[in-house]
CSV table of C-alpha atoms in Angstrom, one decimal:
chain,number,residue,atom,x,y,z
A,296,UNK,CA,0.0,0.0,0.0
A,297,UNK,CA,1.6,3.4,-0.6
A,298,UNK,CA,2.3,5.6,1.9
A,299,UNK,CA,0.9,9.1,2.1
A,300,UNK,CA,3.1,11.9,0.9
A,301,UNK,CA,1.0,14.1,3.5
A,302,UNK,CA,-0.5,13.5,6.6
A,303,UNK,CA,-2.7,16.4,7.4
A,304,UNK,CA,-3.7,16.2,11.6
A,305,UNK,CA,-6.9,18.2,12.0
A,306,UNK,CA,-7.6,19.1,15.7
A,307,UNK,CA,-11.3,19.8,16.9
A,308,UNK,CA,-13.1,21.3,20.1
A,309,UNK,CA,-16.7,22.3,20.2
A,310,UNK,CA,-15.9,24.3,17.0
A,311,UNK,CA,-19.2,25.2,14.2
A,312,UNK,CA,-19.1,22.2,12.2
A,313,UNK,CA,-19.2,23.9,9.3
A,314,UNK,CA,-15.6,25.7,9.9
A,315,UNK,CA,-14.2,22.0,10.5
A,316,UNK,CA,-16.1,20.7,6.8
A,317,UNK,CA,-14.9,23.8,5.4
A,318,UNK,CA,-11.2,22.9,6.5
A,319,UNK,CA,-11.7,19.4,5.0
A,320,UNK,CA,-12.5,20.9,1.7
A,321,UNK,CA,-9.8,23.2,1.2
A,322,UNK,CA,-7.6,20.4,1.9
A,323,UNK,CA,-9.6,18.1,-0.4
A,324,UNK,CA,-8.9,20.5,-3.1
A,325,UNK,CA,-5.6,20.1,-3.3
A,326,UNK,CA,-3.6,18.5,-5.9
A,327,UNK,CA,-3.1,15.2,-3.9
A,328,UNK,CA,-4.3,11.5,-4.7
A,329,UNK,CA,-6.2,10.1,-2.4
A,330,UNK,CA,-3.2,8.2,-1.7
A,331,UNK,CA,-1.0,10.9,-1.1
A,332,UNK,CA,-3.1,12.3,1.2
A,333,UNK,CA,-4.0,11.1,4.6
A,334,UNK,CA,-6.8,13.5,6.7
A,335,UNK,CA,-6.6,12.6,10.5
A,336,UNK,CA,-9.7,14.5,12.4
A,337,UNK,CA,-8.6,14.2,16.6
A,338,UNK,CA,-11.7,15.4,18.1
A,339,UNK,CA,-10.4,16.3,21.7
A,340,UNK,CA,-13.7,15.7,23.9
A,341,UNK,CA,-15.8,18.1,21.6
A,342,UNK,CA,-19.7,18.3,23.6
A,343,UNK,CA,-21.0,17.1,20.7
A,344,UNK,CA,-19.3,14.4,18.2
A,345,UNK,CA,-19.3,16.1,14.4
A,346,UNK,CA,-19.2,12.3,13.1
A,347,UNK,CA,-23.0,12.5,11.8
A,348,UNK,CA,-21.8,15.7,9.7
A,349,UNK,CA,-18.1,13.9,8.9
A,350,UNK,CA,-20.2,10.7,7.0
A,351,UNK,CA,-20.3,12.7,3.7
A,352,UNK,CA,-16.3,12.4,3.7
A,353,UNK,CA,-16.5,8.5,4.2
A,354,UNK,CA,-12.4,7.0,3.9
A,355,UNK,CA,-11.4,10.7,3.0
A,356,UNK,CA,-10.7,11.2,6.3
A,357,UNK,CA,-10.1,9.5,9.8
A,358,UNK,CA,-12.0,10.4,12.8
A,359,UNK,CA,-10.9,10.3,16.2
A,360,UNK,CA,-13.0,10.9,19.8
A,361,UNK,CA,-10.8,11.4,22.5
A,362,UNK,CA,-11.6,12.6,26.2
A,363,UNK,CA,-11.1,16.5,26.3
A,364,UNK,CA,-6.8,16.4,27.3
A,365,UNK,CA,-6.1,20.0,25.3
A,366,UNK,CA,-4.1,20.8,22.2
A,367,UNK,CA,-1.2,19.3,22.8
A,368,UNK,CA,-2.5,16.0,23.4
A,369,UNK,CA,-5.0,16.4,20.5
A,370,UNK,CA,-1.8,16.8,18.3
A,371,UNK,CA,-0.1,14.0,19.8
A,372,UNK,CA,-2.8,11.6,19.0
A,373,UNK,CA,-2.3,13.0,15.3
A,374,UNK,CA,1.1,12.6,15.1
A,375,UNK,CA,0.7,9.0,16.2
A,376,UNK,CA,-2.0,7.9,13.6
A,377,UNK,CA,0.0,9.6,11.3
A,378,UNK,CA,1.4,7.6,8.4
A,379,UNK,CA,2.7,10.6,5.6
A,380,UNK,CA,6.1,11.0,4.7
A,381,UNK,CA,5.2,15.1,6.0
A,382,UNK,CA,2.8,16.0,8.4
A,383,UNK,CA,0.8,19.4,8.5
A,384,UNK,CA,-0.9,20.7,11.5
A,385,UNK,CA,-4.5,22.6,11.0
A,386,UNK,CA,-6.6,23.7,13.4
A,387,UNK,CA,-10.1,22.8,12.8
A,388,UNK,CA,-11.3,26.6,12.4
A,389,UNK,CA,-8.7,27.6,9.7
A,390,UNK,CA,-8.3,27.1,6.2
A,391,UNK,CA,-5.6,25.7,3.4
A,392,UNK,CA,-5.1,28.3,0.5
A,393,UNK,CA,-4.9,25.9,-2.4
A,394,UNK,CA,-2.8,27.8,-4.8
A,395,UNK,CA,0.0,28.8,-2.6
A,396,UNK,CA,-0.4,25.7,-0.2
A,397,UNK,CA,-0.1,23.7,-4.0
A,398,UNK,CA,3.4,26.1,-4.3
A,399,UNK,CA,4.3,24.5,-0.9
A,400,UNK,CA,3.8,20.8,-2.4
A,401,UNK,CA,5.7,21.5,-5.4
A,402,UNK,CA,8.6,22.7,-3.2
A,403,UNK,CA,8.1,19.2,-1.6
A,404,UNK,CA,8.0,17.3,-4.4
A,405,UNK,CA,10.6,18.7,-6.6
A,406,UNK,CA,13.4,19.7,-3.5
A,407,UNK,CA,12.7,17.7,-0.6
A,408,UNK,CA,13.5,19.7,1.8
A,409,UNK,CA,12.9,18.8,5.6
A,410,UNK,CA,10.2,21.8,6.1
A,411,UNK,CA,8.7,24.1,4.1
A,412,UNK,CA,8.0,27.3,6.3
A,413,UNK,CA,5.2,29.5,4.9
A,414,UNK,CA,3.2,32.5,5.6
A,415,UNK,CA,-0.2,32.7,7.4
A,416,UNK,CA,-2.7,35.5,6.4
A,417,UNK,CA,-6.1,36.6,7.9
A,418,UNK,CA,-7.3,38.2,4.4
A,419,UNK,CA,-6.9,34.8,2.1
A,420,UNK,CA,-5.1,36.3,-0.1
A,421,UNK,CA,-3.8,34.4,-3.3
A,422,UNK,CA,-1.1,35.9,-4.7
A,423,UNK,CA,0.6,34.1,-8.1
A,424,UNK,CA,4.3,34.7,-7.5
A,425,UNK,CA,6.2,33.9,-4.6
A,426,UNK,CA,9.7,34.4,-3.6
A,427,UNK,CA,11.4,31.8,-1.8
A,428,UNK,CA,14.9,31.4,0.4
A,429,UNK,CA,17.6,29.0,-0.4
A,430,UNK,CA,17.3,25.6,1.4
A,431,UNK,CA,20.0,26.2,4.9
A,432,UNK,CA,19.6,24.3,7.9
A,433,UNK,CA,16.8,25.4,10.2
A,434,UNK,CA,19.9,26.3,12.2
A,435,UNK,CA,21.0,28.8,10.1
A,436,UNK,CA,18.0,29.9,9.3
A,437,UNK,CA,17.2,30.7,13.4
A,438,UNK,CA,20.5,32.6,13.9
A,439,UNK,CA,19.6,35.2,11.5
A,440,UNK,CA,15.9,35.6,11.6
A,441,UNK,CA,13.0,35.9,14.0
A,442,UNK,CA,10.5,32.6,13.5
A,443,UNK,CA,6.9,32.4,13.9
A,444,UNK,CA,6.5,29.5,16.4
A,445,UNK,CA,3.0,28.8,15.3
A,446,UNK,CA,3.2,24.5,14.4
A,447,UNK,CA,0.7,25.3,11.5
A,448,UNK,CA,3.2,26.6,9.4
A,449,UNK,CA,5.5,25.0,8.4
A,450,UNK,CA,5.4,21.1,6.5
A,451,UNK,CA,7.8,18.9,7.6
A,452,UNK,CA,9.0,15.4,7.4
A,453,UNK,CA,8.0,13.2,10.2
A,454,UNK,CA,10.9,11.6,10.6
A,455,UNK,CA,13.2,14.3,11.7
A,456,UNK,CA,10.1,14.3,14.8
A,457,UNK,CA,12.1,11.5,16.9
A,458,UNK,CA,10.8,11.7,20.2
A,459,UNK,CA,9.7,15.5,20.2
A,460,UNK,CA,6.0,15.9,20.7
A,461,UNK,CA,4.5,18.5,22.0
A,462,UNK,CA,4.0,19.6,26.3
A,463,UNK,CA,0.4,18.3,27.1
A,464,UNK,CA,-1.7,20.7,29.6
A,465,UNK,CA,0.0,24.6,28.5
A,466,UNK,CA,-1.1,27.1,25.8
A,467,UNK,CA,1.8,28.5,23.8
A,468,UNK,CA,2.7,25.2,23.0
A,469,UNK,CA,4.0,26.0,19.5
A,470,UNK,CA,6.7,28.2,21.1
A,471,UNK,CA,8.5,25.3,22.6
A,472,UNK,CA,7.8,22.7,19.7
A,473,UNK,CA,8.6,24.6,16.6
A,474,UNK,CA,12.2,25.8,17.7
A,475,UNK,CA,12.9,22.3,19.4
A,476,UNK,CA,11.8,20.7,15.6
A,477,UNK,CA,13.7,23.4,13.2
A,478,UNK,CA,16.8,22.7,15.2
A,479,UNK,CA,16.6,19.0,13.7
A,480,UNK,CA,16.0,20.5,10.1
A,481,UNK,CA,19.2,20.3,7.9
A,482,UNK,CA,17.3,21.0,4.8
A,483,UNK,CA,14.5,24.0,5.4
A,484,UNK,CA,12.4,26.2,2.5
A,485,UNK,CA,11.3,29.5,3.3
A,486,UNK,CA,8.6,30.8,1.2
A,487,UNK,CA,6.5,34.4,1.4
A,488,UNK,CA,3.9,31.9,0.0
A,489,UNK,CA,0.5,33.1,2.3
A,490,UNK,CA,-1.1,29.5,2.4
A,491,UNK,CA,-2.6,29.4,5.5
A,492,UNK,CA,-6.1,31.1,6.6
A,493,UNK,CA,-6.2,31.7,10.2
A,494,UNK,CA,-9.7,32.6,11.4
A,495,UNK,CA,-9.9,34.2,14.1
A,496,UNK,CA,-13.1,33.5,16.5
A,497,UNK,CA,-14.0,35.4,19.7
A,498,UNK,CA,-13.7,33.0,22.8
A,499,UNK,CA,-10.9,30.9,21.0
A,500,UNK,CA,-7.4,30.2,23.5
A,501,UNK,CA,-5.8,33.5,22.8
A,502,UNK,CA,-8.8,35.7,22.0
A,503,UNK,CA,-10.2,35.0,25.4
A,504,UNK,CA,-9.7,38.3,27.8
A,505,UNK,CA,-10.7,36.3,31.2
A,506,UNK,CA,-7.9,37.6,33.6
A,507,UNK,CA,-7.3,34.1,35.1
A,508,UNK,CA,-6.5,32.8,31.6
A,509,UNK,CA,-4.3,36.0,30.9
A,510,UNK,CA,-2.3,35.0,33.6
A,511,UNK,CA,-2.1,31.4,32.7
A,512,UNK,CA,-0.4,32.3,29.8
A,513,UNK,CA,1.9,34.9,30.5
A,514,UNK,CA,2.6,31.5,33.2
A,515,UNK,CA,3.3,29.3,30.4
A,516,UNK,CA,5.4,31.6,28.0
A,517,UNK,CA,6.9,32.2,31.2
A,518,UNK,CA,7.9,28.0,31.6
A,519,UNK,CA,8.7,27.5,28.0
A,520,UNK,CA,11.4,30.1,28.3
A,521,UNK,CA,12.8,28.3,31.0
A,522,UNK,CA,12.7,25.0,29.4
A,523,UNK,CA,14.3,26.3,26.3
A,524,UNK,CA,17.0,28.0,28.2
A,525,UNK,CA,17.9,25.0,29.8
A,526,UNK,CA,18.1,22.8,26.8
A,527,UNK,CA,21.1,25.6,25.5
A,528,UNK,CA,24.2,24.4,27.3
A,529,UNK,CA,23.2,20.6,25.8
A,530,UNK,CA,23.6,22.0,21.9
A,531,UNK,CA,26.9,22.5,20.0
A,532,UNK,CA,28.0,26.2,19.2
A,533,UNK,CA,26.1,27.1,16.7
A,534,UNK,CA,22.6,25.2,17.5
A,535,UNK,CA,23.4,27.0,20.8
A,536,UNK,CA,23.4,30.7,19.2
A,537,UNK,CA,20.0,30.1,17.5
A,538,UNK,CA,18.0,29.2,20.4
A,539,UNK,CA,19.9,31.9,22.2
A,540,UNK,CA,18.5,34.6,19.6
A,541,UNK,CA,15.0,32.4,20.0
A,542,UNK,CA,14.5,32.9,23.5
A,543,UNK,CA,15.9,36.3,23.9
A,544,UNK,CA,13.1,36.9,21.4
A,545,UNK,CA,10.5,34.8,23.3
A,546,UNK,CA,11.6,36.6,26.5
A,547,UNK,CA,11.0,40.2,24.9
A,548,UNK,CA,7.2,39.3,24.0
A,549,UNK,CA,6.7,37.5,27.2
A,550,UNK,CA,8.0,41.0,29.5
A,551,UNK,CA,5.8,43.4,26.3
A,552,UNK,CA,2.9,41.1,27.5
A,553,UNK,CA,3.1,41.2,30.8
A,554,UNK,CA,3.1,45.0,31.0
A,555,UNK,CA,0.5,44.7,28.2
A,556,UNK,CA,-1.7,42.4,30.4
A,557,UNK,CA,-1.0,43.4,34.0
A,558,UNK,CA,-0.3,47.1,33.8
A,559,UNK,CA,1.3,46.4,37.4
A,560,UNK,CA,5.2,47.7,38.0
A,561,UNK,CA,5.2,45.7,41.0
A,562,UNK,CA,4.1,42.5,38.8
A,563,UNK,CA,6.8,43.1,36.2
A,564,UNK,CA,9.4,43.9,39.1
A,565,UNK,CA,9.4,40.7,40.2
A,566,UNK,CA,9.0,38.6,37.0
A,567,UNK,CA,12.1,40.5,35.8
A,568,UNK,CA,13.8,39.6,39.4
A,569,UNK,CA,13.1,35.9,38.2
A,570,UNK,CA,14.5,35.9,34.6
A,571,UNK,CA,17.2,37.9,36.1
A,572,UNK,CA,17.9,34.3,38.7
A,573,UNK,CA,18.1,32.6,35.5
A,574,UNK,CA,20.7,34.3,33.6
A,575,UNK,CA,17.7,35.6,30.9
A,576,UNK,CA,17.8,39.0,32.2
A,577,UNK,CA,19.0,41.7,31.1
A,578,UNK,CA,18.2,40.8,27.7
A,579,UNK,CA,21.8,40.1,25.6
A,580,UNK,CA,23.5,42.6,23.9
A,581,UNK,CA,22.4,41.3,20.1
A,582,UNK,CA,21.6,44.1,17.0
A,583,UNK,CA,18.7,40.8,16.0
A,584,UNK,CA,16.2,43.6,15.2
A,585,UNK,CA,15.8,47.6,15.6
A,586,UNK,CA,12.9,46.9,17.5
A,587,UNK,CA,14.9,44.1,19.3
A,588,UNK,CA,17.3,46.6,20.2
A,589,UNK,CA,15.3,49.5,21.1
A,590,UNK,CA,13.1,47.2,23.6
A,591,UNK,CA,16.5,46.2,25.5
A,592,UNK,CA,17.6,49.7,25.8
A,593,UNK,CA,14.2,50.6,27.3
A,594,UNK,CA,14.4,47.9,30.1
A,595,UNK,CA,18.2,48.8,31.1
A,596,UNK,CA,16.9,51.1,33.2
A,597,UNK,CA,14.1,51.7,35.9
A,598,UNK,CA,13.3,55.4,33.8
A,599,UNK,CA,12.4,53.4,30.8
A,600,UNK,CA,10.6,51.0,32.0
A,601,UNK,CA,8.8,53.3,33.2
A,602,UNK,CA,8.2,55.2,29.9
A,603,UNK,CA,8.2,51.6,28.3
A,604,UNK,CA,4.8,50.7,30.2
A,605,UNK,CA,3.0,54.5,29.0
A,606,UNK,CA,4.0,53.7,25.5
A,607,UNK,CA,2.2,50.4,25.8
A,608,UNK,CA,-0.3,51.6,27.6
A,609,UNK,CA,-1.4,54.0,25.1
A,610,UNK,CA,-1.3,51.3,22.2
A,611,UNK,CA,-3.1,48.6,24.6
């Protein structure tokens, strides 16, 4: 039996099951066999099963209840079902954009890279011509660029997984995963191809405002920097100097978001006292970006901190 060249892993929770059909199509669309494709729906504890909805797809696609465990888990089910040379990660709510996701393929088929990293757009756009990077190491690649650490976007081969999965019970999950995997990349594409529709939806994981959930967040960004930092001293020099650049950038939006979220000097104070016990703190002395650089000279100093949290303030 051939194997699939792609394994797309669908997650779903209590979502409108017409988003979740509407992801199916635009993945059904593609220019894949029905061999070369494999479509695995993990249903994490939804309220109500889709399956009477999902009968229309019949073998299309491969259905799977589990008791409500979180993303992470949902995504780990995936990953075990899967059987694709590549896997893709979709969340049930978003869409596949067929002519630049077909761009992505192509890259697959023709260079066979490791991953092919990709753009995600709210609009759908579909633009023709796209401009893509020479294949480096996702090494390389992380030293000298910022990444987005979202896991749905990007392809990549399942066998450079190993035993990586992703940390069950935390949001930001992608932060930790998508570094960890590009690290094990020694052949990456980058493409400005915009082939991913991310739909936002009010009461999703990140839209939702409830305070307590704010703070479980800013929590685990908080623990995923940690848990990167300590995997830097295991890496040789180089690997070492891209997730150094990684979590200098993770620590910048984790300290913006806690001023963002909390509006509280004494709440910042001490979260800086922590990263500061853990060597993250103050941020290096890197030129990675202008605004990179500008946002370390700002927290140098009590004085722009302070003028740090009235800038934010005002954009909040």
């Amino acid at each position: 039996m051939e194997k699939p060249l792609i394994s797309f892993i669908l997650t779903y929770h209590d979502l409108p099951v017409k988003m979740l059909c509407e992801c199916i199509d635009s993945i059904l669309i593609l220019s894949l066999r029905s061999a070369e494709r494999e479509i695995i729906v993990v249903d994490d504890g939804s309220e109500k099963s889709p399956i009477n909805d999902l009968m229309k797809y019949g073998d299309e696609i491969t259905y799977i209840r589990q008791a409500n465990k979180g993303l992470s888990e949902a995504r780990n089910t995936g990953i075990r079902m899967a059987k694709g040379d590549y896997l893709q990660f979709v969340d049930g709510d978003d869409l596949l954009l067929q002519a630049p996701y077909e761009h992505c393929i192509d890259l697959v088929r023709f260079s066979h890279p490791e991953m092919v990293v990709f753009n995600l757009t709210h609009t759908g756009s579909e633009d023709k011509t796209y401009q893509d990077m020479d294949i480096q190491s996702g090494s390389d690649y992380m030293r000298n660029h910022n990444i987005r650490g979202t896991a749905c976007g990007y392809l990549f081969q399942r066998c450079i997984l190993g035993d990586l999965r992703f940390t069950p019970g935390i949001v930001h999950e992608d932060e930790e995963f998508t570094p960890l995997l590009m690290l094990r990349a020694e052949r990456i594409c980058v493409t400005d191809a915009e082939a991913y529709l991310y739909r936002r939806r009010p009461g999703s994981i990140i839209t939702d405002s409830h305070i307590r959930k704010k703070l479980r967040r800013l929590r685990d960004a908080r623990d995923i920097i940690s848990r990167l930092n300590h995997q830097v001293d295991r890496l040789p020099a180089g690997d070492k100097a891209s997730l150094q650049r990684r979590i200098a950038q993770l620590t910048m939006d984790y300290l913006y978001n806690v001023i963002r979220e909390t509006q509280s000097r004494h709440y910042l104070d001490r979260k800086i006292d922590g990263l500061r016990q853990e060597g993250l703190f103050p941020l290096p002395d890197r030129d990675y970006t202008a605004k990179y650089v500008w946002f370390r000279k700002m927290t140098n100093s009590s004085t722009g901190l302070s003028i740090l949290m009235r800038i934010i303030a005002l954009t909040k």
